[in-house]
Tab-separated table of N, CA, C and O in Angstrom:
chain	number	residue	atom	x	y	z
A	29	MET	N	115.444	126.710	110.385
A	29	MET	CA	116.216	125.735	109.620
A	29	MET	C	116.123	124.348	110.259
A	29	MET	O	115.892	123.379	109.561
A	30	LEU	N	116.279	124.261	111.568
A	30	LEU	CA	116.191	122.977	112.255
A	30	LEU	C	114.806	122.361	112.076
A	30	LEU	O	114.686	121.146	111.901
A	31	ILE	N	113.788	123.197	112.078
A	31	ILE	CA	112.427	122.682	111.912
A	31	ILE	C	112.265	122.001	110.560
A	31	ILE	O	111.565	120.990	110.441
A	32	ASN	N	112.930	122.502	109.535
A	32	ASN	CA	112.862	121.875	108.210
A	32	ASN	C	113.447	120.464	108.244
A	32	ASN	O	112.876	119.539	107.666
A	33	PHE	N	114.568	120.303	108.915
A	33	PHE	CA	115.184	118.978	109.044
A	33	PHE	C	114.267	118.028	109.812
A	33	PHE	O	114.134	116.854	109.466
A	34	LEU	N	113.635	118.539	110.852
A	34	LEU	CA	112.723	117.709	111.633
A	34	LEU	C	111.489	117.318	110.818
A	34	LEU	O	111.035	116.170	110.898
A	35	LEU	N	110.966	118.242	110.044
A	35	LEU	CA	109.814	117.943	109.190
A	35	LEU	C	110.153	116.863	108.167
A	35	LEU	O	109.394	115.907	107.981
A	36	VAL	N	111.301	117.006	107.523
A	36	VAL	CA	111.723	116.012	106.529
A	36	VAL	C	111.961	114.664	107.206
A	36	VAL	O	111.518	113.620	106.717
A	37	GLY	N	112.646	114.664	108.337
A	37	GLY	CA	112.951	113.422	109.045
A	37	GLY	C	111.705	112.705	109.536
A	37	GLY	O	111.578	111.483	109.389
A	38	PHE	N	110.777	113.443	110.097
A	38	PHE	CA	109.538	112.838	110.587
A	38	PHE	C	108.716	112.298	109.424
A	38	PHE	O	108.192	111.184	109.474
A	39	GLY	N	108.613	113.087	108.358
A	39	GLY	CA	107.890	112.629	107.174
A	39	GLY	C	108.525	111.382	106.578
A	39	GLY	O	107.825	110.428	106.208
A	40	ALA	N	109.847	111.365	106.490
A	40	ALA	CA	110.552	110.205	105.924
A	40	ALA	C	110.326	108.952	106.769
A	40	ALA	O	110.150	107.859	106.224
A	41	SER	N	110.331	109.106	108.077
A	41	SER	CA	110.116	107.933	108.931
A	41	SER	C	108.706	107.372	108.737
A	41	SER	O	108.523	106.156	108.672
A	42	LEU	N	107.718	108.234	108.615
A	42	LEU	CA	106.348	107.763	108.372
A	42	LEU	C	106.230	107.088	107.005
A	42	LEU	O	105.593	106.041	106.874
A	43	GLY	N	106.849	107.671	105.998
A	43	GLY	CA	106.814	107.085	104.665
A	43	GLY	C	107.498	105.732	104.619
A	43	GLY	O	106.991	104.785	103.999
A	44	ALA	N	108.639	105.613	105.290
A	44	ALA	CA	109.363	104.336	105.312
A	44	ALA	C	108.572	103.265	106.054
A	44	ALA	O	108.549	102.098	105.636
A	45	MET	N	107.906	103.650	107.134
A	45	MET	CA	107.096	102.671	107.869
A	45	MET	C	105.922	102.187	107.022
A	45	MET	O	105.605	100.993	107.008
A	46	LEU	N	105.283	103.102	106.289
A	46	LEU	CA	104.182	102.704	105.420
A	46	LEU	C	104.686	101.791	104.302
A	46	LEU	O	104.069	100.775	103.988
A	47	ARG	N	105.834	102.147	103.712
A	47	ARG	CA	106.425	101.307	102.663
A	47	ARG	C	106.691	99.898	103.191
A	47	ARG	O	106.363	98.904	102.544
A	48	TYR	N	107.249	99.806	104.365
A	48	TYR	CA	107.552	98.503	104.965
A	48	TYR	C	106.276	97.697	105.197
A	48	TYR	O	106.206	96.515	104.877
A	49	GLY	N	105.248	98.351	105.725
A	49	GLY	CA	103.978	97.665	105.973
A	49	GLY	C	103.333	97.169	104.683
A	49	GLY	O	102.864	96.029	104.612
A	50	ILE	N	103.318	98.006	103.672
A	50	ILE	CA	102.755	97.599	102.379
A	50	ILE	C	103.561	96.451	101.789
A	50	ILE	O	102.997	95.486	101.269
A	51	SER	N	104.858	96.538	101.893
A	51	SER	CA	105.728	95.491	101.346
A	51	SER	C	105.465	94.142	102.011
A	51	SER	O	105.322	93.120	101.334
A	52	ILE	N	105.357	94.127	103.328
A	52	ILE	CA	105.073	92.884	104.049
A	52	ILE	C	103.705	92.333	103.632
A	52	ILE	O	103.564	91.141	103.363
A	53	PHE	N	102.705	93.206	103.569
A	53	PHE	CA	101.355	92.776	103.214
A	53	PHE	C	101.316	92.192	101.800
A	53	PHE	O	100.790	91.096	101.586
A	54	VAL	N	101.848	92.913	100.832
A	54	VAL	CA	101.786	92.469	99.435
A	54	VAL	C	102.566	91.171	99.246
A	54	VAL	O	102.091	90.244	98.581
A	55	LYS	N	103.753	91.085	99.838
A	55	LYS	CA	104.564	89.864	99.690
A	55	LYS	C	103.895	88.654	100.338
A	55	LYS	O	104.098	87.530	99.896
A	56	SER	N	103.085	88.875	101.360
A	56	SER	CA	102.391	87.753	101.998
A	56	SER	C	101.208	87.275	101.151
A	56	SER	O	100.790	86.126	101.267
A	57	LYS	N	100.667	88.150	100.315
A	57	LYS	CA	99.500	87.810	99.497
A	57	LYS	C	99.877	87.252	98.128
A	57	LYS	O	99.188	86.405	97.594
A	58	TRP	N	100.933	87.785	97.529
A	58	TRP	CA	101.319	87.381	96.172
A	58	TRP	C	102.776	86.943	96.159
A	58	TRP	O	103.678	87.758	96.279
A	59	LYS	N	102.989	85.673	95.995
A	59	LYS	CA	104.344	85.117	95.957
A	59	LYS	C	104.690	84.786	94.500
A	59	LYS	O	104.462	83.688	94.029
A	60	THR	N	105.200	85.798	93.812
A	60	THR	CA	105.591	85.638	92.412
A	60	THR	C	106.970	86.245	92.214
A	60	THR	O	107.512	86.895	93.123
A	61	ASP	N	107.519	86.045	91.033
A	61	ASP	CA	108.807	86.658	90.712
A	61	ASP	C	108.675	88.159	90.484
A	61	ASP	O	109.634	88.901	90.656
A	62	PHE	N	107.492	88.606	90.064
A	62	PHE	CA	107.290	90.036	89.809
A	62	PHE	C	107.214	90.773	91.138
A	62	PHE	O	106.411	90.422	92.002
A	63	PRO	N	108.032	91.808	91.337
A	63	PRO	CA	108.051	92.552	92.613
A	63	PRO	C	106.864	93.515	92.745
A	63	PRO	O	107.006	94.724	92.639
A	64	TYR	N	105.689	92.959	92.990
A	64	TYR	CA	104.472	93.765	93.062
A	64	TYR	C	104.524	94.836	94.146
A	64	TYR	O	103.984	95.931	93.962
A	65	ALA	N	105.138	94.537	95.267
A	65	ALA	CA	105.155	95.508	96.374
A	65	ALA	C	105.888	96.780	95.959
A	65	ALA	O	105.349	97.886	96.106
A	66	THR	N	107.085	96.639	95.449
A	66	THR	CA	107.862	97.811	95.044
A	66	THR	C	107.191	98.520	93.880
A	66	THR	O	107.167	99.754	93.818
A	67	PHE	N	106.627	97.746	92.956
A	67	PHE	CA	105.918	98.334	91.820
A	67	PHE	C	104.766	99.204	92.323
A	67	PHE	O	104.633	100.369	91.936
A	68	PHE	N	103.937	98.670	93.198
A	68	PHE	CA	102.800	99.411	93.743
A	68	PHE	C	103.260	100.672	94.471
A	68	PHE	O	102.704	101.755	94.289
A	69	ILE	N	104.270	100.528	95.297
A	69	ILE	CA	104.780	101.653	96.082
A	69	ILE	C	105.291	102.760	95.169
A	69	ILE	O	104.975	103.943	95.359
A	70	ASN	N	106.072	102.407	94.164
A	70	ASN	CA	106.640	103.436	93.298
A	70	ASN	C	105.597	104.082	92.386
A	70	ASN	O	105.692	105.277	92.100
A	71	ILE	N	104.594	103.331	91.953
A	71	ILE	CA	103.562	103.933	91.108
A	71	ILE	C	102.671	104.855	91.939
A	71	ILE	O	102.377	105.987	91.530
A	72	THR	N	102.243	104.401	93.100
A	72	THR	CA	101.434	105.277	93.951
A	72	THR	C	102.256	106.484	94.405
A	72	THR	O	101.731	107.590	94.513
A	73	GLY	N	103.534	106.274	94.650
A	73	GLY	CA	104.411	107.382	95.022
A	73	GLY	C	104.547	108.401	93.901
A	73	GLY	O	104.565	109.612	94.146
A	74	SER	N	104.645	107.935	92.661
A	74	SER	CA	104.721	108.847	91.516
A	74	SER	C	103.456	109.693	91.419
A	74	SER	O	103.515	110.907	91.192
A	75	PHE	N	102.326	109.040	91.592
A	75	PHE	CA	101.050	109.765	91.556
A	75	PHE	C	100.986	110.811	92.674
A	75	PHE	O	100.675	111.978	92.432
A	76	LEU	N	101.274	110.376	93.896
A	76	LEU	CA	101.156	111.281	95.041
A	76	LEU	C	102.138	112.446	94.957
A	76	LEU	O	101.789	113.588	95.265
A	77	LEU	N	103.372	112.182	94.522
A	77	LEU	CA	104.337	113.270	94.412
A	77	LEU	C	103.931	114.229	93.300
A	77	LEU	O	104.059	115.444	93.458
A	78	GLY	N	103.426	113.697	92.194
A	78	GLY	CA	102.918	114.575	91.139
A	78	GLY	C	101.813	115.473	91.656
A	78	GLY	O	101.783	116.675	91.376
A	79	PHE	N	100.910	114.884	92.414
A	79	PHE	CA	99.815	115.661	93.006
A	79	PHE	C	100.356	116.731	93.954
A	79	PHE	O	99.930	117.889	93.905
A	80	LEU	N	101.294	116.353	94.805
A	80	LEU	CA	101.829	117.288	95.795
A	80	LEU	C	102.536	118.478	95.159
A	80	LEU	O	102.334	119.617	95.577
A	81	VAL	N	103.374	118.224	94.165
A	81	VAL	CA	104.159	119.326	93.600
A	81	VAL	C	103.293	120.296	92.798
A	81	VAL	O	103.685	121.446	92.606
A	82	SER	N	102.137	119.837	92.348
A	82	SER	CA	101.277	120.741	91.585
A	82	SER	C	100.150	121.328	92.430
A	82	SER	O	99.349	122.115	91.938
A	83	SER	N	100.111	120.969	93.696
A	83	SER	CA	99.053	121.479	94.572
A	83	SER	C	99.453	122.828	95.158
A	83	SER	O	100.577	123.292	94.993
A	84	ALA	N	98.525	123.414	95.857
A	84	ALA	CA	98.754	124.727	96.453
A	84	ALA	C	99.273	124.628	97.883
A	84	ALA	O	99.189	125.593	98.635
A	85	LEU	N	99.806	123.472	98.244
A	85	LEU	CA	100.335	123.328	99.604
A	85	LEU	C	101.538	124.245	99.807
A	85	LEU	O	102.340	124.433	98.897
A	86	GLY	N	101.658	124.757	101.005
A	86	GLY	CA	102.758	125.650	101.317
A	86	GLY	C	104.085	124.908	101.434
A	86	GLY	O	104.134	123.672	101.425
A	87	PRO	N	105.167	125.654	101.574
A	87	PRO	CA	106.500	125.054	101.597
A	87	PRO	C	106.740	124.087	102.760
A	87	PRO	O	107.476	123.117	102.620
A	88	ILE	N	106.108	124.308	103.883
A	88	ILE	CA	106.291	123.400	105.022
A	88	ILE	C	105.681	122.040	104.704
A	88	ILE	O	106.277	120.988	104.959
A	89	TRP	N	104.483	122.036	104.114
A	89	TRP	CA	103.842	120.775	103.727
A	89	TRP	C	104.605	120.089	102.601
A	89	TRP	O	104.685	118.866	102.553
A	90	GLN	N	105.150	120.881	101.696
A	90	GLN	CA	105.963	120.305	100.614
A	90	GLN	C	107.179	119.584	101.190
A	90	GLN	O	107.535	118.496	100.750
A	91	LEU	N	107.820	120.201	102.185
A	91	LEU	CA	108.970	119.563	102.828
A	91	LEU	C	108.559	118.281	103.552
A	91	LEU	O	109.193	117.230	103.392
A	92	PHE	N	107.508	118.393	104.360
A	92	PHE	CA	107.063	117.247	105.147
A	92	PHE	C	106.572	116.101	104.263
A	92	PHE	O	107.002	114.950	104.412
A	93	LEU	N	105.651	116.407	103.348
A	93	LEU	CA	105.044	115.357	102.521
A	93	LEU	C	105.875	115.007	101.290
A	93	LEU	O	106.062	113.833	100.982
A	94	GLY	N	106.345	116.015	100.572
A	94	GLY	CA	107.070	115.771	99.326
A	94	GLY	C	108.468	115.216	99.553
A	94	GLY	O	108.774	114.090	99.157
A	95	THR	N	109.303	115.982	100.210
A	95	THR	CA	110.683	115.559	100.442
A	95	THR	C	110.755	114.455	101.484
A	95	THR	O	111.415	113.440	101.280
A	96	GLY	N	110.058	114.635	102.590
A	96	GLY	CA	110.129	113.676	103.683
A	96	GLY	C	109.348	112.399	103.432
A	96	GLY	O	109.913	111.339	103.177
A	97	PHE	N	108.022	112.500	103.493
A	97	PHE	CA	107.176	111.310	103.397
A	97	PHE	C	107.404	110.555	102.088
A	97	PHE	O	107.624	109.345	102.087
A	98	MET	N	107.332	111.263	100.972
A	98	MET	CA	107.482	110.581	99.680
A	98	MET	C	108.907	110.066	99.475
A	98	MET	O	109.110	109.035	98.846
A	99	GLY	N	109.888	110.763	100.040
A	99	GLY	CA	111.267	110.279	99.970
A	99	GLY	C	111.456	108.983	100.737
A	99	GLY	O	112.201	108.096	100.326
A	100	GLY	N	110.767	108.859	101.862
A	100	GLY	CA	110.836	107.623	102.638
A	100	GLY	C	109.944	106.528	102.091
A	100	GLY	O	110.217	105.344	102.254
A	101	TYR	N	108.880	106.915	101.421
A	101	TYR	CA	107.907	105.945	100.913
A	101	TYR	C	108.388	105.274	99.624
A	101	TYR	O	108.351	104.056	99.496
A	102	THR	N	108.802	106.070	98.659
A	102	THR	CA	109.215	105.487	97.381
A	102	THR	C	110.610	104.890	97.496
A	102	THR	O	111.376	105.242	98.379
A	103	THR	N	110.936	103.995	96.575
A	103	THR	CA	112.184	103.263	96.731
A	103	THR	C	112.820	102.915	95.393
A	103	THR	O	112.620	101.846	94.846
A	104	PHE	N	113.572	103.858	94.872
A	104	PHE	CA	114.270	103.665	93.609
A	104	PHE	C	115.392	102.636	93.750
A	104	PHE	O	115.621	101.845	92.836
A	105	SER	N	116.066	102.622	94.876
A	105	SER	CA	117.173	101.672	95.063
A	105	SER	C	116.675	100.230	95.100
A	105	SER	O	117.297	99.331	94.522
A	106	THR	N	115.554	99.970	95.756
A	106	THR	CA	114.997	98.614	95.776
A	106	THR	C	114.593	98.191	94.374
A	106	THR	O	114.801	97.046	93.974
A	107	PHE	N	114.023	99.116	93.610
A	107	PHE	CA	113.659	98.839	92.223
A	107	PHE	C	114.884	98.380	91.434
A	107	PHE	O	114.824	97.408	90.673
A	108	LYS	N	115.999	99.052	91.610
A	108	LYS	CA	117.226	98.697	90.886
A	108	LYS	C	117.765	97.336	91.335
A	108	LYS	O	118.165	96.513	90.510
A	109	VAL	N	117.779	97.079	92.634
A	109	VAL	CA	118.287	95.797	93.146
A	109	VAL	C	117.399	94.648	92.677
A	109	VAL	O	117.899	93.604	92.236
A	110	GLU	N	116.087	94.820	92.767
A	110	GLU	CA	115.183	93.761	92.301
A	110	GLU	C	115.346	93.512	90.804
A	110	GLU	O	115.293	92.363	90.349
A	111	SER	N	115.579	94.579	90.049
A	111	SER	CA	115.824	94.419	88.612
A	111	SER	C	117.090	93.613	88.364
A	111	SER	O	117.113	92.717	87.501
A	112	MET	N	118.135	93.894	89.110
A	112	MET	CA	119.389	93.142	88.949
A	112	MET	C	119.219	91.685	89.373
A	112	MET	O	119.779	90.778	88.752
A	113	GLU	N	118.446	91.439	90.420
A	113	GLU	CA	118.190	90.061	90.841
A	113	GLU	C	117.464	89.283	89.745
A	113	GLU	O	117.778	88.115	89.498
A	114	LEU	N	116.517	89.921	89.087
A	114	LEU	CA	115.820	89.261	87.984
A	114	LEU	C	116.775	88.988	86.827
A	114	LEU	O	116.698	87.946	86.173
A	115	LYS	N	117.706	89.901	86.583
A	115	LYS	CA	118.713	89.690	85.537
A	115	LYS	C	119.603	88.512	85.894
A	115	LYS	O	119.873	87.647	85.064
A	116	TRP	N	120.073	88.467	87.131
A	116	TRP	CA	120.964	87.380	87.555
A	116	TRP	C	120.269	86.024	87.503
A	116	TRP	O	120.901	85.003	87.263
A	117	LYS	N	118.963	86.014	87.715
A	117	LYS	CA	118.191	84.769	87.626
A	117	LYS	C	117.814	84.446	86.177
A	117	LYS	O	117.176	83.433	85.926
A	118	ALA	N	118.213	85.310	85.270
A	118	ALA	CA	117.891	85.185	83.843
A	118	ALA	C	116.383	85.128	83.608
A	118	ALA	O	115.909	84.472	82.691
A	119	ASN	N	115.638	85.834	84.435
A	119	ASN	CA	114.189	85.910	84.298
A	119	ASN	C	113.866	87.178	83.494
A	119	ASN	O	113.313	88.144	84.000
A	120	PHE	N	114.232	87.143	82.214
A	120	PHE	CA	114.184	88.339	81.387
A	120	PHE	C	112.768	88.808	81.073
A	120	PHE	O	112.523	90.004	80.945
A	121	GLN	N	111.831	87.896	80.966
A	121	GLN	CA	110.450	88.305	80.696
A	121	GLN	C	109.915	89.153	81.851
A	121	GLN	O	109.331	90.215	81.632
A	122	VAL	N	110.130	88.706	83.077
A	122	VAL	CA	109.672	89.469	84.241
A	122	VAL	C	110.500	90.750	84.365
A	122	VAL	O	109.953	91.822	84.664
A	123	LEU	N	111.800	90.673	84.130
A	123	LEU	CA	112.670	91.853	84.218
A	123	LEU	C	112.182	92.957	83.291
A	123	LEU	O	111.985	94.098	83.722
A	124	PHE	N	111.988	92.642	82.025
A	124	PHE	CA	111.589	93.674	81.071
A	124	PHE	C	110.174	94.179	81.351
A	124	PHE	O	109.892	95.372	81.179
A	125	SER	N	109.302	93.305	81.810
A	125	SER	CA	107.956	93.736	82.192
A	125	SER	C	108.028	94.697	83.378
A	125	SER	O	107.372	95.750	83.379
A	126	TYR	N	108.799	94.336	84.372
A	126	TYR	CA	108.927	95.140	85.593
A	126	TYR	C	109.506	96.516	85.288
A	126	TYR	O	108.934	97.544	85.675
A	127	VAL	N	110.618	96.545	84.581
A	127	VAL	CA	111.272	97.820	84.283
A	127	VAL	C	110.382	98.672	83.376
A	127	VAL	O	110.151	99.851	83.648
A	128	GLY	N	109.874	98.074	82.319
A	128	GLY	CA	109.038	98.830	81.388
A	128	GLY	C	107.771	99.360	82.024
A	128	GLY	O	107.426	100.540	81.869
A	129	LEU	N	107.073	98.496	82.749
A	129	LEU	CA	105.831	98.922	83.398
A	129	LEU	C	106.075	99.959	84.491
A	129	LEU	O	105.280	100.880	84.664
A	130	THR	N	107.175	99.804	85.227
A	130	THR	CA	107.470	100.770	86.290
A	130	THR	C	107.689	102.156	85.711
A	130	THR	O	107.133	103.146	86.207
A	131	TYR	N	108.492	102.251	84.670
A	131	TYR	CA	108.735	103.570	84.076
A	131	TYR	C	107.484	104.120	83.398
A	131	TYR	O	107.122	105.284	83.609
A	132	LEU	N	106.812	103.313	82.597
A	132	LEU	CA	105.633	103.780	81.878
A	132	LEU	C	104.511	104.162	82.844
A	132	LEU	O	103.971	105.279	82.788
A	133	CYS	N	104.173	103.267	83.754
A	133	CYS	CA	103.089	103.539	84.708
A	133	CYS	C	103.465	104.667	85.658
A	133	CYS	O	102.602	105.455	86.065
A	134	GLY	N	104.744	104.763	86.027
A	134	GLY	CA	105.194	105.849	86.897
A	134	GLY	C	105.011	107.207	86.250
A	134	GLY	O	104.554	108.165	86.883
A	135	LEU	N	105.377	107.300	84.968
A	135	LEU	CA	105.187	108.564	84.245
A	135	LEU	C	103.707	108.912	84.108
A	135	LEU	O	103.309	110.069	84.304
A	136	ILE	N	102.910	107.923	83.781
A	136	ILE	CA	101.463	108.157	83.652
A	136	ILE	C	100.864	108.570	84.992
A	136	ILE	O	100.072	109.515	85.071
A	137	ALA	N	101.251	107.880	86.060
A	137	ALA	CA	100.732	108.204	87.399
A	137	ALA	C	101.145	109.609	87.820
A	137	ALA	O	100.330	110.357	88.375
A	138	ALA	N	102.405	109.988	87.561
A	138	ALA	CA	102.858	111.334	87.903
A	138	ALA	C	102.078	112.377	87.110
A	138	ALA	O	101.660	113.407	87.658
A	139	PHE	N	101.854	112.115	85.830
A	139	PHE	CA	101.096	113.032	84.988
A	139	PHE	C	99.667	113.212	85.522
A	139	PHE	O	99.186	114.341	85.654
A	140	ILE	N	99.014	112.100	85.848
A	140	ILE	CA	97.652	112.182	86.388
A	140	ILE	C	97.637	112.947	87.697
A	140	ILE	O	96.770	113.783	87.952
A	141	GLY	N	98.616	112.648	88.568
A	141	GLY	CA	98.704	113.376	89.840
A	141	GLY	C	98.880	114.861	89.643
A	141	GLY	O	98.236	115.683	90.320
A	142	ILE	N	99.742	115.240	88.689
A	142	ILE	CA	99.958	116.677	88.409
A	142	ILE	C	98.669	117.313	87.906
A	142	ILE	O	98.295	118.397	88.338
A	143	MET	N	97.984	116.627	87.001
A	143	MET	CA	96.740	117.181	86.459
A	143	MET	C	95.668	117.337	87.540
A	143	MET	O	94.919	118.325	87.538
A	144	LEU	N	95.592	116.402	88.453
A	144	LEU	CA	94.595	116.487	89.521
A	144	LEU	C	94.966	117.509	90.586
A	144	LEU	O	94.091	118.036	91.268
A	145	GLY	N	96.250	117.763	90.727
A	145	GLY	CA	96.693	118.712	91.751
A	145	GLY	C	96.593	120.171	91.345
A	145	GLY	O	96.674	121.064	92.170
A	146	VAL	N	96.434	120.393	90.074
A	146	VAL	CA	96.383	121.780	89.561
A	146	VAL	C	95.092	122.446	89.955
A	146	VAL	O	94.054	121.939	90.040
């Protein structure tokens, strides 16, 4: 049981560090109102999690990569906060693009990941 907690915790720390690194890199390259870093992270995360859950990986890898790494990598809360910031700035064109594209592309990415993982 303790090993499961350690696997999830270690995976989450690696995922969070990668998310942070990608976020810093993307924000340094593209300075726009559209939150490209979070968008990229959540779409790639949707794809990877779809792939993982449909793959033949054992339960230990599912815990480490699926629950841990992907839980630390993807960021639903940041997506919500950035969406609210766009609303407060009355930047509705970017807001609706961001929310719509995130959900649509996330579903498509998860579907592709599931199909490739089978």
